[in-house]
Short mmCIF file of C-alpha atoms in Angstrom, two decimals:
data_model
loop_
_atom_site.label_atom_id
_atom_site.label_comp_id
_atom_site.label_asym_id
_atom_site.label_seq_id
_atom_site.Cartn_x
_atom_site.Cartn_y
_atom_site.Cartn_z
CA UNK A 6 102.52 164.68 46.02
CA UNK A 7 100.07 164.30 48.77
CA UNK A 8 96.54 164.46 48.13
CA UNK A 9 96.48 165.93 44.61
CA UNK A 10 93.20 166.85 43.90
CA UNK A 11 91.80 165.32 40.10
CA UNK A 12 92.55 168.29 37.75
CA UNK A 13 95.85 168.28 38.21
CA UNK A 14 96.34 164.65 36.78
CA UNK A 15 98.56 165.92 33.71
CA UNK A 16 100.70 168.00 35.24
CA UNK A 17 101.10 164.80 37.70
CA UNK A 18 101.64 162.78 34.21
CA UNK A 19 104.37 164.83 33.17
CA UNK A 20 106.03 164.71 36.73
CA UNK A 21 105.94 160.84 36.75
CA UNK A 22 107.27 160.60 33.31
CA UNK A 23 110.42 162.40 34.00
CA UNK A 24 111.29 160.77 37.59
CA UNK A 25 110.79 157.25 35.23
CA UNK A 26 113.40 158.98 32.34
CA UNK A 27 115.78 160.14 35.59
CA UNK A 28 115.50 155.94 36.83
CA UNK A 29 114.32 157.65 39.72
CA UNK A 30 113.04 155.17 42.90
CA UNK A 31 110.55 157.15 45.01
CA UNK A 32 109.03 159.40 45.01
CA UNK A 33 107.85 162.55 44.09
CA UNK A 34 108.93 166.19 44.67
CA UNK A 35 107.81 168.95 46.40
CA UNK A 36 104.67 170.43 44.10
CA UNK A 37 103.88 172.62 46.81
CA UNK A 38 106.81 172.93 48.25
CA UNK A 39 121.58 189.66 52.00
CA UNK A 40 122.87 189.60 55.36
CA UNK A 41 123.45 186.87 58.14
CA UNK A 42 126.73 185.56 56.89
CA UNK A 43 128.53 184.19 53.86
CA UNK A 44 129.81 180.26 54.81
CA UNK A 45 132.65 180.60 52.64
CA UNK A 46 135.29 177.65 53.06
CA UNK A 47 134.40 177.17 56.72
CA UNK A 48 131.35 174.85 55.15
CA UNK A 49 128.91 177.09 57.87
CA UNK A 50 130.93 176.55 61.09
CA UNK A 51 131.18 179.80 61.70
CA UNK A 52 127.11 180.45 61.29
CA UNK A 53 125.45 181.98 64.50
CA UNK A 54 121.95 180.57 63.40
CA UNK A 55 120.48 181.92 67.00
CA UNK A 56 120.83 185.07 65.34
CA UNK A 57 117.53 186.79 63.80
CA UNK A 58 116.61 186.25 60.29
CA UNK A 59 116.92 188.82 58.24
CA UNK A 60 117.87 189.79 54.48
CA UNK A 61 116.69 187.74 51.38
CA UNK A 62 116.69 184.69 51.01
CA UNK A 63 117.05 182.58 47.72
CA UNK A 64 115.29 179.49 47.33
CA UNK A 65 115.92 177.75 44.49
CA UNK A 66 113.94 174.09 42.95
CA UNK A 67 110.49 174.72 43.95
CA UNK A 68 108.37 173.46 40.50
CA UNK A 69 104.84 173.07 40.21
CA UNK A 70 103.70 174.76 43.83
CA UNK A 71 100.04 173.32 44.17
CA UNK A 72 97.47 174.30 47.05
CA UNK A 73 99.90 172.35 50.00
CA UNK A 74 102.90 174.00 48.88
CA UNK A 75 101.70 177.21 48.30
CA UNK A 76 100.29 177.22 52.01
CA UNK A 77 103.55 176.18 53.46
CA UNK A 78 105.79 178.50 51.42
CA UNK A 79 103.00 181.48 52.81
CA UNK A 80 103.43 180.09 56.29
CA UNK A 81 107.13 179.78 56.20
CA UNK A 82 107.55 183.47 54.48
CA UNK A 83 104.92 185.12 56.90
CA UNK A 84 107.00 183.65 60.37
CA UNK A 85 110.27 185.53 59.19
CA UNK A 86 109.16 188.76 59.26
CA UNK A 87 112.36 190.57 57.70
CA UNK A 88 113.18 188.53 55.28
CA UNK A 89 112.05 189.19 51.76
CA UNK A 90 112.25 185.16 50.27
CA UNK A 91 112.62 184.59 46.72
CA UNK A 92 111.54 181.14 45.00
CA UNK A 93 112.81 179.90 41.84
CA UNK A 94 109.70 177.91 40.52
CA UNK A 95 112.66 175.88 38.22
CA UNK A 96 113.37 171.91 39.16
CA UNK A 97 116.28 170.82 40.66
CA UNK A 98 119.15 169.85 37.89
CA UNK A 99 122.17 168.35 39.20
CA UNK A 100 124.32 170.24 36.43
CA UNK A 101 122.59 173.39 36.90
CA UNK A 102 123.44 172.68 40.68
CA UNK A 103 126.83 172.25 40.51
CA UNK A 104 127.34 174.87 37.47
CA UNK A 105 125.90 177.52 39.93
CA UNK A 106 128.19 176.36 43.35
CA UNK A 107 130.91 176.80 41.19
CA UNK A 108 129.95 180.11 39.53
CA UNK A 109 129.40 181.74 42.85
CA UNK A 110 125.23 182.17 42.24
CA UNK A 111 125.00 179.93 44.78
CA UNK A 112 121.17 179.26 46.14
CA UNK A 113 120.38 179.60 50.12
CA UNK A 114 118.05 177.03 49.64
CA UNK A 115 117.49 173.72 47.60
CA UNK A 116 115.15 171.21 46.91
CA UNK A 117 115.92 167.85 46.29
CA UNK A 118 115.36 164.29 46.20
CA UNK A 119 116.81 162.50 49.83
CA UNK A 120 118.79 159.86 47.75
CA UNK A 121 120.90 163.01 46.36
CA UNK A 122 121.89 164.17 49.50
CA UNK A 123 124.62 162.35 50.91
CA UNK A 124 126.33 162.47 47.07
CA UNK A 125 126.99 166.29 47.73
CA UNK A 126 127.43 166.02 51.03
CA UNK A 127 130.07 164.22 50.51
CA UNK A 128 131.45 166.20 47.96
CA UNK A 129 131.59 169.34 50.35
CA UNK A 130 128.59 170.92 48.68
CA UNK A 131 126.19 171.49 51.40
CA UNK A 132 126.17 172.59 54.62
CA UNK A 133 125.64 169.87 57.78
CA UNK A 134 122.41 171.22 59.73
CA UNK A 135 123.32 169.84 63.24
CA UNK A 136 124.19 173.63 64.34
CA UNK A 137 121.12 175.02 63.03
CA UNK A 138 118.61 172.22 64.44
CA UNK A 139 119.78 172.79 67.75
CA UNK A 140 119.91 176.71 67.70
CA UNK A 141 116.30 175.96 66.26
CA UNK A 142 115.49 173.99 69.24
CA UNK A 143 114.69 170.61 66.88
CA UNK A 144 115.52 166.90 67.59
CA UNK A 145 115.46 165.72 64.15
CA UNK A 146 114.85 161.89 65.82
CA UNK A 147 111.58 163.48 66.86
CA UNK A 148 110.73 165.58 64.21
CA UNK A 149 110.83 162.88 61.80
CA UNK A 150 110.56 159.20 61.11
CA UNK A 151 113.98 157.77 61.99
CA UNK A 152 114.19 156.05 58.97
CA UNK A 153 113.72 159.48 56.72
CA UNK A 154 116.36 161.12 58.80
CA UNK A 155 118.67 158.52 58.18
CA UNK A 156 117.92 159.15 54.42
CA UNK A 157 120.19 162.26 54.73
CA UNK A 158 122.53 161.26 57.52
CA UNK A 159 125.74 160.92 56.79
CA UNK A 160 129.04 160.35 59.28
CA UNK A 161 126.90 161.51 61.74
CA UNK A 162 125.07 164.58 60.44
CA UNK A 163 122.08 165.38 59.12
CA UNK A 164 122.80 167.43 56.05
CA UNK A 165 119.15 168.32 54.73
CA UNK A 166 115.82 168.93 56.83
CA UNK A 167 113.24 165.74 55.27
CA UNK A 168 109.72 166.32 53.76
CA UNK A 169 107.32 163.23 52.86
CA UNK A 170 107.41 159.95 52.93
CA UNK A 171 104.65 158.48 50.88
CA UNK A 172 104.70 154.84 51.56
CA UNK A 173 103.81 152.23 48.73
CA UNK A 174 101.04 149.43 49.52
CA UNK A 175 99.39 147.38 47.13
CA UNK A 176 95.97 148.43 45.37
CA UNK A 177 93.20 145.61 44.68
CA UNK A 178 91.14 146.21 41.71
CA UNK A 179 88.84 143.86 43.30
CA UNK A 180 86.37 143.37 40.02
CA UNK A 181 89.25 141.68 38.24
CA UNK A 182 89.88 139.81 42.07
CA UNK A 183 86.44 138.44 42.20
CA UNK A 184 86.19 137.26 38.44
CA UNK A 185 89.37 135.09 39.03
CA UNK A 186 88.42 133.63 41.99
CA UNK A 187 91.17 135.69 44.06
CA UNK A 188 90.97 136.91 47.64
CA UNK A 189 92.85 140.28 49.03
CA UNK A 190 95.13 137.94 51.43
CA UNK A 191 96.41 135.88 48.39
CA UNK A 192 98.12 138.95 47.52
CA UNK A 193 100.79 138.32 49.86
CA UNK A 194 104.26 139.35 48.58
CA UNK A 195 105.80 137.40 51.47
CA UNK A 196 104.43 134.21 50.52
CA UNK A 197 105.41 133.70 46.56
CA UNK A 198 104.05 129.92 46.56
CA UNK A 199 100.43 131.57 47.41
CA UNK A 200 101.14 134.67 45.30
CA UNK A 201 102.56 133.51 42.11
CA UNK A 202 99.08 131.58 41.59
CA UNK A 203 96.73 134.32 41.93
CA UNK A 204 98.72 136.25 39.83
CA UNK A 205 98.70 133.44 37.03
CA UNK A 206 94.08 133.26 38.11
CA UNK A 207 94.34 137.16 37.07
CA UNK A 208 96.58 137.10 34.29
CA UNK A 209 94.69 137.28 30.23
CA UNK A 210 96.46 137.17 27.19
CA UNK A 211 94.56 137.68 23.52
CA UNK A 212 97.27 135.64 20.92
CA UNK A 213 100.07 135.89 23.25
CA UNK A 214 99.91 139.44 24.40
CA UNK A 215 98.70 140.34 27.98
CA UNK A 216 95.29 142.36 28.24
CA UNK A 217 94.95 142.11 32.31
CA UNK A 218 98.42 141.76 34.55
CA UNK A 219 97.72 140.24 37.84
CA UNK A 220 99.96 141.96 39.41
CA UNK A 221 102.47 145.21 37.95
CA UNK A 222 105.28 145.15 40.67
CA UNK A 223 106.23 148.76 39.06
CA UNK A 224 109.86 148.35 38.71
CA UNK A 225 112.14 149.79 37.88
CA UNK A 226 110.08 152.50 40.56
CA UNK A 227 110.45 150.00 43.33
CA UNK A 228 113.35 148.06 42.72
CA UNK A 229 114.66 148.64 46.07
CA UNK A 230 111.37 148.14 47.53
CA UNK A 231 111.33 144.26 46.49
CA UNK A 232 115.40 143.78 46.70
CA UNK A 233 114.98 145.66 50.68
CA UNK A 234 111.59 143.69 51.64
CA UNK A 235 112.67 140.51 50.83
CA UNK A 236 115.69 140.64 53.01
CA UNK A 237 118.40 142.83 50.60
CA UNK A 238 120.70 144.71 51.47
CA UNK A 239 121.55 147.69 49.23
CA UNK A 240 124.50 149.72 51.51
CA UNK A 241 125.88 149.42 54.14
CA UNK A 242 126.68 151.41 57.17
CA UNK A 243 129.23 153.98 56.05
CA UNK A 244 126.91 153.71 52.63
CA UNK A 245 129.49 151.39 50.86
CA UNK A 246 127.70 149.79 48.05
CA UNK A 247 126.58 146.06 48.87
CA UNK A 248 124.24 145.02 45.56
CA UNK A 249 126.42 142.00 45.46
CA UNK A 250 124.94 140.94 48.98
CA UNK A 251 123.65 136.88 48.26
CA UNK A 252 120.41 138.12 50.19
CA UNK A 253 119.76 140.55 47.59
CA UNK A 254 118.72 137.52 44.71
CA UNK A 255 115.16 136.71 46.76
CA UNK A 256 113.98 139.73 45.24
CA UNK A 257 114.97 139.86 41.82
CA UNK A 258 113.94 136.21 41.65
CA UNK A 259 110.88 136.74 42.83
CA UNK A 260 110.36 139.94 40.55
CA UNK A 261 112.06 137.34 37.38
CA UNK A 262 108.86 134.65 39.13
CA UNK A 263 105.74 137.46 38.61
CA UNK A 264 106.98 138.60 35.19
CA UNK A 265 107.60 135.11 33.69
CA UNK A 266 104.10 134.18 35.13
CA UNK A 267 102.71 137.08 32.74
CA UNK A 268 104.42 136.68 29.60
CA UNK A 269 107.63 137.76 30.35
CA UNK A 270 109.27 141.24 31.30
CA UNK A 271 109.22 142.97 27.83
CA UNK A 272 105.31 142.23 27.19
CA UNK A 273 104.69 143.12 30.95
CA UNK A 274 106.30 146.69 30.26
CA UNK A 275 104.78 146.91 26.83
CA UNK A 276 101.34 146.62 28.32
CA UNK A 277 102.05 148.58 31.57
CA UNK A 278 103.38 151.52 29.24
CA UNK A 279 100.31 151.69 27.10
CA UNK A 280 98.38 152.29 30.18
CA UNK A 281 96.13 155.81 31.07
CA UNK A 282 97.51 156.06 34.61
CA UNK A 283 96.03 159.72 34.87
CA UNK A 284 92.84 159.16 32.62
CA UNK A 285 89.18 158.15 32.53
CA UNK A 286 90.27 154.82 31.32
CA UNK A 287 93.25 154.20 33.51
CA UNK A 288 94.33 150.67 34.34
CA UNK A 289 92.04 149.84 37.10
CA UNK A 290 88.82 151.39 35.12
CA UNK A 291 90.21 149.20 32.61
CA UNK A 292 90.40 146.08 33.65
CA UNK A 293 93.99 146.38 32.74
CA UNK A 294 95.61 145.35 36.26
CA UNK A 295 94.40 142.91 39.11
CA UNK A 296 96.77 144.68 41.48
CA UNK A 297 99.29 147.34 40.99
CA UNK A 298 102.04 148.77 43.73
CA UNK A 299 101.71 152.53 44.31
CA UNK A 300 102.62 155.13 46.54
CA UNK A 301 99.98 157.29 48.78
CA UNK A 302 99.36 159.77 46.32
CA UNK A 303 97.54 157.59 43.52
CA UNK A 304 94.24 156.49 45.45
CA UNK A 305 94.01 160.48 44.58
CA UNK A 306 93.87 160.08 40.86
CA UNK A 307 91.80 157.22 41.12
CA UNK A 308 89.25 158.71 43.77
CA UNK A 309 87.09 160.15 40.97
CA UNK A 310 86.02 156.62 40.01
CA UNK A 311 84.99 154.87 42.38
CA UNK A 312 81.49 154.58 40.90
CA UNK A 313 83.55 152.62 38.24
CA UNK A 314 85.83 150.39 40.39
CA UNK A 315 85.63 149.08 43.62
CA UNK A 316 89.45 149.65 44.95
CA UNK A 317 90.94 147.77 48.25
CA UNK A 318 94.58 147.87 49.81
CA UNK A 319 96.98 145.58 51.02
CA UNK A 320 100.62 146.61 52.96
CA UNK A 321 103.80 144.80 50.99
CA UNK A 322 104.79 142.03 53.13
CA UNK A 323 108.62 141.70 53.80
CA UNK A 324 109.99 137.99 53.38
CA UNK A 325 109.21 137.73 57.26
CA UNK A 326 105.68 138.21 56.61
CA UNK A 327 105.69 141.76 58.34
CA UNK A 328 104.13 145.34 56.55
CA UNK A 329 106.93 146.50 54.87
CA UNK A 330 108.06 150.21 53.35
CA UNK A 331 110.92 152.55 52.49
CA UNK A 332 110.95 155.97 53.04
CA UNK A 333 111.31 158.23 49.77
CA UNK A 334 110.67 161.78 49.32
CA UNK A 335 112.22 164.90 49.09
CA UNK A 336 114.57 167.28 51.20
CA UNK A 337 115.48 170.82 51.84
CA UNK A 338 119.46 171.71 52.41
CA UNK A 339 121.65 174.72 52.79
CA UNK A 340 124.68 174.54 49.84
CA UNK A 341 127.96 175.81 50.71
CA UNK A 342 128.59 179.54 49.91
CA UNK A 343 124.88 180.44 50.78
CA UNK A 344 124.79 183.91 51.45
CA UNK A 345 122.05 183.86 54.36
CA UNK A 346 122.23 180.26 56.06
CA UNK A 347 120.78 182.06 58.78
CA UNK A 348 117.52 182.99 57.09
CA UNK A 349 117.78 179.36 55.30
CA UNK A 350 117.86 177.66 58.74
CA UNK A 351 114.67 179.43 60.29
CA UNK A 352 112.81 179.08 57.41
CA UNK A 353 113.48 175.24 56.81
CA UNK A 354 112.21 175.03 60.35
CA UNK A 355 108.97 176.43 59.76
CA UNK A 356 107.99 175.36 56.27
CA UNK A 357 108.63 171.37 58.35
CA UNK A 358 107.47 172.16 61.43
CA UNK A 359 103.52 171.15 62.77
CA UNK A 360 102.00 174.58 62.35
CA UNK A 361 103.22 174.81 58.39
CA UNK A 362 101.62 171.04 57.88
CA UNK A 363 98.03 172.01 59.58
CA UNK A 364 98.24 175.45 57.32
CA UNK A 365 98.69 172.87 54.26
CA UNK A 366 96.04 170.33 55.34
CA UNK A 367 93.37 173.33 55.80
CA UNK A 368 94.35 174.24 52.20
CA UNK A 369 93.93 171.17 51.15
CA UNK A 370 90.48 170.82 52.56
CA UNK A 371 89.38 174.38 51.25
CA UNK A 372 90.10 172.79 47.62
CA UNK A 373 88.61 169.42 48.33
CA UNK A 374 85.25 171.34 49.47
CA UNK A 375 85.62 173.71 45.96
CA UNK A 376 86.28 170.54 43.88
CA UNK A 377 85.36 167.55 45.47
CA UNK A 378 87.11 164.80 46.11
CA UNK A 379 87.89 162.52 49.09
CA UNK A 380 90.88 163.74 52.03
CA UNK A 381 93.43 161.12 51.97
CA UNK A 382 95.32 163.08 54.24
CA UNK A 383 98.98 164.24 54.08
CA UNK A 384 102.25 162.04 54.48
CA UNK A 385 104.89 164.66 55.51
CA UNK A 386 107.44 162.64 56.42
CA UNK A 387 106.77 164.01 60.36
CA UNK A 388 104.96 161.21 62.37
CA UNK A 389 103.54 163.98 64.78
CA UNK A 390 101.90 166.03 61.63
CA UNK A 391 100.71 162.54 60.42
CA UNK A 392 98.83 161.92 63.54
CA UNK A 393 97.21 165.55 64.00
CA UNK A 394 96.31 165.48 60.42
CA UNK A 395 94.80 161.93 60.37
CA UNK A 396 93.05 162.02 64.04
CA UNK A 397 91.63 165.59 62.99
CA UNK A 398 90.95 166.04 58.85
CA UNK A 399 90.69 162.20 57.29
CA UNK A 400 87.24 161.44 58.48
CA UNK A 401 84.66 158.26 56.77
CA UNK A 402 84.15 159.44 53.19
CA UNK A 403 81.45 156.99 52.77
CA UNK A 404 82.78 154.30 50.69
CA UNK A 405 84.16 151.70 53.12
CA UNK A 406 86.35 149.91 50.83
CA UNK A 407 88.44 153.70 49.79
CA UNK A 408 88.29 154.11 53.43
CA UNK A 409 90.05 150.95 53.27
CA UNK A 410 92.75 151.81 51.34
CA UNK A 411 93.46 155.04 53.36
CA UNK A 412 94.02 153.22 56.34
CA UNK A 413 96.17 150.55 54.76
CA UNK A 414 99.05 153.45 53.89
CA UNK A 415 98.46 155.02 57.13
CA UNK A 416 99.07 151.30 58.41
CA UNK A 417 102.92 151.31 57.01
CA UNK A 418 104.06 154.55 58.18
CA UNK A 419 105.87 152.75 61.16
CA UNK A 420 107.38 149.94 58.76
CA UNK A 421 109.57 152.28 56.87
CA UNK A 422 113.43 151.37 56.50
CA UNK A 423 115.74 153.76 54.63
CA UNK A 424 116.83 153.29 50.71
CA UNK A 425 120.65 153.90 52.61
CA UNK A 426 122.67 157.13 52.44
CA UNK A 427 125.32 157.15 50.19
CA UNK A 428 127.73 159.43 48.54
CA UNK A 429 127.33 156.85 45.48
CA UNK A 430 123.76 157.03 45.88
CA UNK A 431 122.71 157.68 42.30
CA UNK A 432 124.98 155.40 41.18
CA UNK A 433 123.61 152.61 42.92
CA UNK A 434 120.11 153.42 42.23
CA UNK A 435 120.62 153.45 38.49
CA UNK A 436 123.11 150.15 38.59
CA UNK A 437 120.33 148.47 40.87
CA UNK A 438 117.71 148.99 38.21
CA UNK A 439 120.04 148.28 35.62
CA UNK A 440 120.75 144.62 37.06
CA UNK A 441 116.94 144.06 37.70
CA UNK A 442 116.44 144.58 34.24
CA UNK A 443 118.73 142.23 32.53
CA UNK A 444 117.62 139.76 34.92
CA UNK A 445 113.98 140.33 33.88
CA UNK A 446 114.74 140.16 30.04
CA UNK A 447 116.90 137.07 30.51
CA UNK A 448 120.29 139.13 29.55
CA UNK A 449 121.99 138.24 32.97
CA UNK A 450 121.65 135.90 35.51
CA UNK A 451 121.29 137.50 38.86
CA UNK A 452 124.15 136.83 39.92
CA UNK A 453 126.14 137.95 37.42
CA UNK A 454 123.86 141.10 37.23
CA UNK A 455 124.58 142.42 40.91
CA UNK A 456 128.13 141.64 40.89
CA UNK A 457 128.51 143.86 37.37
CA UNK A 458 126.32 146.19 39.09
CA UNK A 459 128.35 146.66 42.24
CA UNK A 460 131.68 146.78 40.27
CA UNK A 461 130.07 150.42 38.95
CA UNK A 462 128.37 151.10 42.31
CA UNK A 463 132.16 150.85 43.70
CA UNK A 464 133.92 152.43 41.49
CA UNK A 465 131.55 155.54 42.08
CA UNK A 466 131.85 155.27 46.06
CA UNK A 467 135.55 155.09 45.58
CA UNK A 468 136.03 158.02 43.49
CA UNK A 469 133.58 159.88 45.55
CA UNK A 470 135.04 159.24 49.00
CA UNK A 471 138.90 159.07 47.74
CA UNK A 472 139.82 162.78 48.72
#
């Protein structure tokens, strides 16, 4: 959800509230985003994707299309002259999904989140791309950040064509900073002895109950950030389940360290959830946080402001002290039985390709000049877009320290690492956050935690890689 301009804060609310209610980890969907042969059982071998679009094509999952999205999807549909494209403004619901595969209204397009990929991959449900990036002419190595490729990767193929990667960082409200005595590089995630105090300076409590949190770590929304950055392992290679990895305490522990330094878990979340994230009186007008870890896109919401708070940026340090990120966002891929992979092909080229990013970016600088605001710039997931956009559209918006913060998450972009490709990938995700949480409310230890949680996490892989 790059650069969302102010006004549409609720509709952003609403988003965020049902990727928390999914346990989802990162990141945000797309709001902006027959002829040429049936796949059938041959899974799109038989596909001549050099051939010329034509026909209509069905795109299905595209909810919420704001000013970037609707200037890709116009780019995209105006290069494939021909082709009369269809989008179905619905989100993406895995038993809708699977319902329609097996009824035969099968989509030539879908949207959805990278972790969900290699899950229907694996169950023969989409198509691998490898065929159509090359009659396309794309490397996907360059077209994208390695690490988002290897989101969707799976024995060897690429099975969906990547979009976004909105890193986290760490935001400073720097008025609650200065009252406590704390300075931005105390904030250091990959030194907990210098941390853990400056959280503790930040922290108020009124009769037991915290007012100010030094620091919201945001979990169960970055789990796998903290359990990755400080030295985790979540899969491995071939996407087996590993959440019973030793490494993988350091961050739990440290996650069990910050909340027990602020009351505990349940009075952490009890304040975090009564907080205005998309409102005049969000956390950082309020006083509410000292420092809070969020992706790209919030700086947006919070832009308005900034004659009410004066906002800095730090990366997230891994445990060696480096920037660290993971690479969430969202994906395009081509089920089995589409009825015009062809058309799908050419046109997930072009709504991902440089010319459909600078169409976006110019939209997004039309509305920015209608409404105001400040240009963040846009985190496609493509480190050649990234650069254009950045070196030609985010320019000095006259408050140094929001300029700041802008360069801090274009700072990460090269520190990304992949959550892991999976087939049990929603599995995991859900039996990771489930173990962080009984950790945090004292239910488990951590130990016992990750090895209940990669019992599940197995079971899933096995069933899902059996036949």
């Amino acid at each position: 959800m790059a650069g969302v301009p102010v006004q549409e804060r609720k509709e952003m609310r609403k988003q965020l509230i049902g990727l928390l209610a999914l346990g989802a980890v990162a990141a945000m969907t797309l709001t902006a985003c027959s002829s040429g042969g049936g796949t059938g059982k041959t899974g799109g071998s038989d596909v001549d994707y050099s051939a010329k679009p034509s026909g209509t094509l069905n795109a299905w999952a595209f909810n919420n299309a704001d000013d970037v999205g609707k200037a890709r999807l116009g780019y995209a549909a105006a290069q494939l002259k021909g082709v009369d494209v269809k989008i179905d403004g619905s989100g993406f619901d895995p038993q809708k999904f699977t319902t329609r595969l097996a009824s035969g209204n099968v989509p030539d397009i879908v949207q959805l989140d990278r972790p969900n990929v290699t899950q229907y991959a694996a169950q023969g449900l989409l198509m691998p791309l490898d065929a159509c990036f090359k009659a396309r002419g794309v490397d996907p190595q360059k077209r994208w950040y390695p690490y988002v490729v290897d989101d969707v990767t799976y024995k060897g193929k690429v099975w969906a064509a990547p979009q976004f990667y909105q890193p986290p960082a760490i935001l400073l409200n720097m008025d609650v900073l200065r009252a406590a005595g704390v300075t931005p590089d105390q904030i250091d995630t990959s030194k907990p002895d210098v941390l853990l105090p400056a959280i503790a300076k930040m922290y108020k409590a009124s009769g037991g109950v915290p007012t100010t949190l030094g620091l919201d770590p945001d979990v169960p929304n970055n789990d796998g950030l903290w359990v990755l950055g400080m030295g985790g392992q979540i899969t491995d290679a071939d996407g087996k389940p590993t959440l019973d990895d030793p490494k993988n305490a350091a961050g739990i522990d440290l996650l069990k360290k910050i909340m027990d330094a602020q009351g505990g878990y349940a009075k952490v979340k009890s304040l975090k959830d009564s907080f205005d994230a998309f409102g005049d009186n969000n956390q950082f007008v309020a006083k509410q946080v000292g420092a809070d870890v969020y992706a790209q896109w919030y700086p947006n919401v919070l832009s308005p402001y900034l004659d009410k708070i004066d906002l800095q940026a730090v990366p997230f340090k891994g445990s060696d002290g480096k920037p660290f990120s993971v690479a969430g966002g969202t994906s395009f891929a081509i089920p089995v039985g589409a009825k015009n992979p062809v058309a799908a092909c050419a046109w997930m080229d072009e709504i991902t390709n440089l010319d459909s990013w600078i169409a976006a970016e110019e939209a997004r600088v039309a509305t920015l000049k209608k409404n105001g605001g400040i240009n963040t710039g846009l985190f496609t997931g493509s480190p050649e877009a990234d650069q254009k956009i950045r070196d030609g559209y985010v320019k000095p918006s006259g408050n140094a320290d929001f300029d700041q913060v802008i360069q801090t998450y274009y700072g990460v972009l090269d520190y990304g690492k992949t959550f892991g490709s999976s087939p049990a990938g929603q599995t995991i995700t859900q039996e990771l956050a489930n173990a962080v949480t009984s950790v945090l409310l004292g239910e488990k230890s951590t130990d016992q935690a990750l090895k209940d949680a990669q019992a599940a996490s197995l079971r899933a892989y096995d069933n899902a890689t059996k036949g």
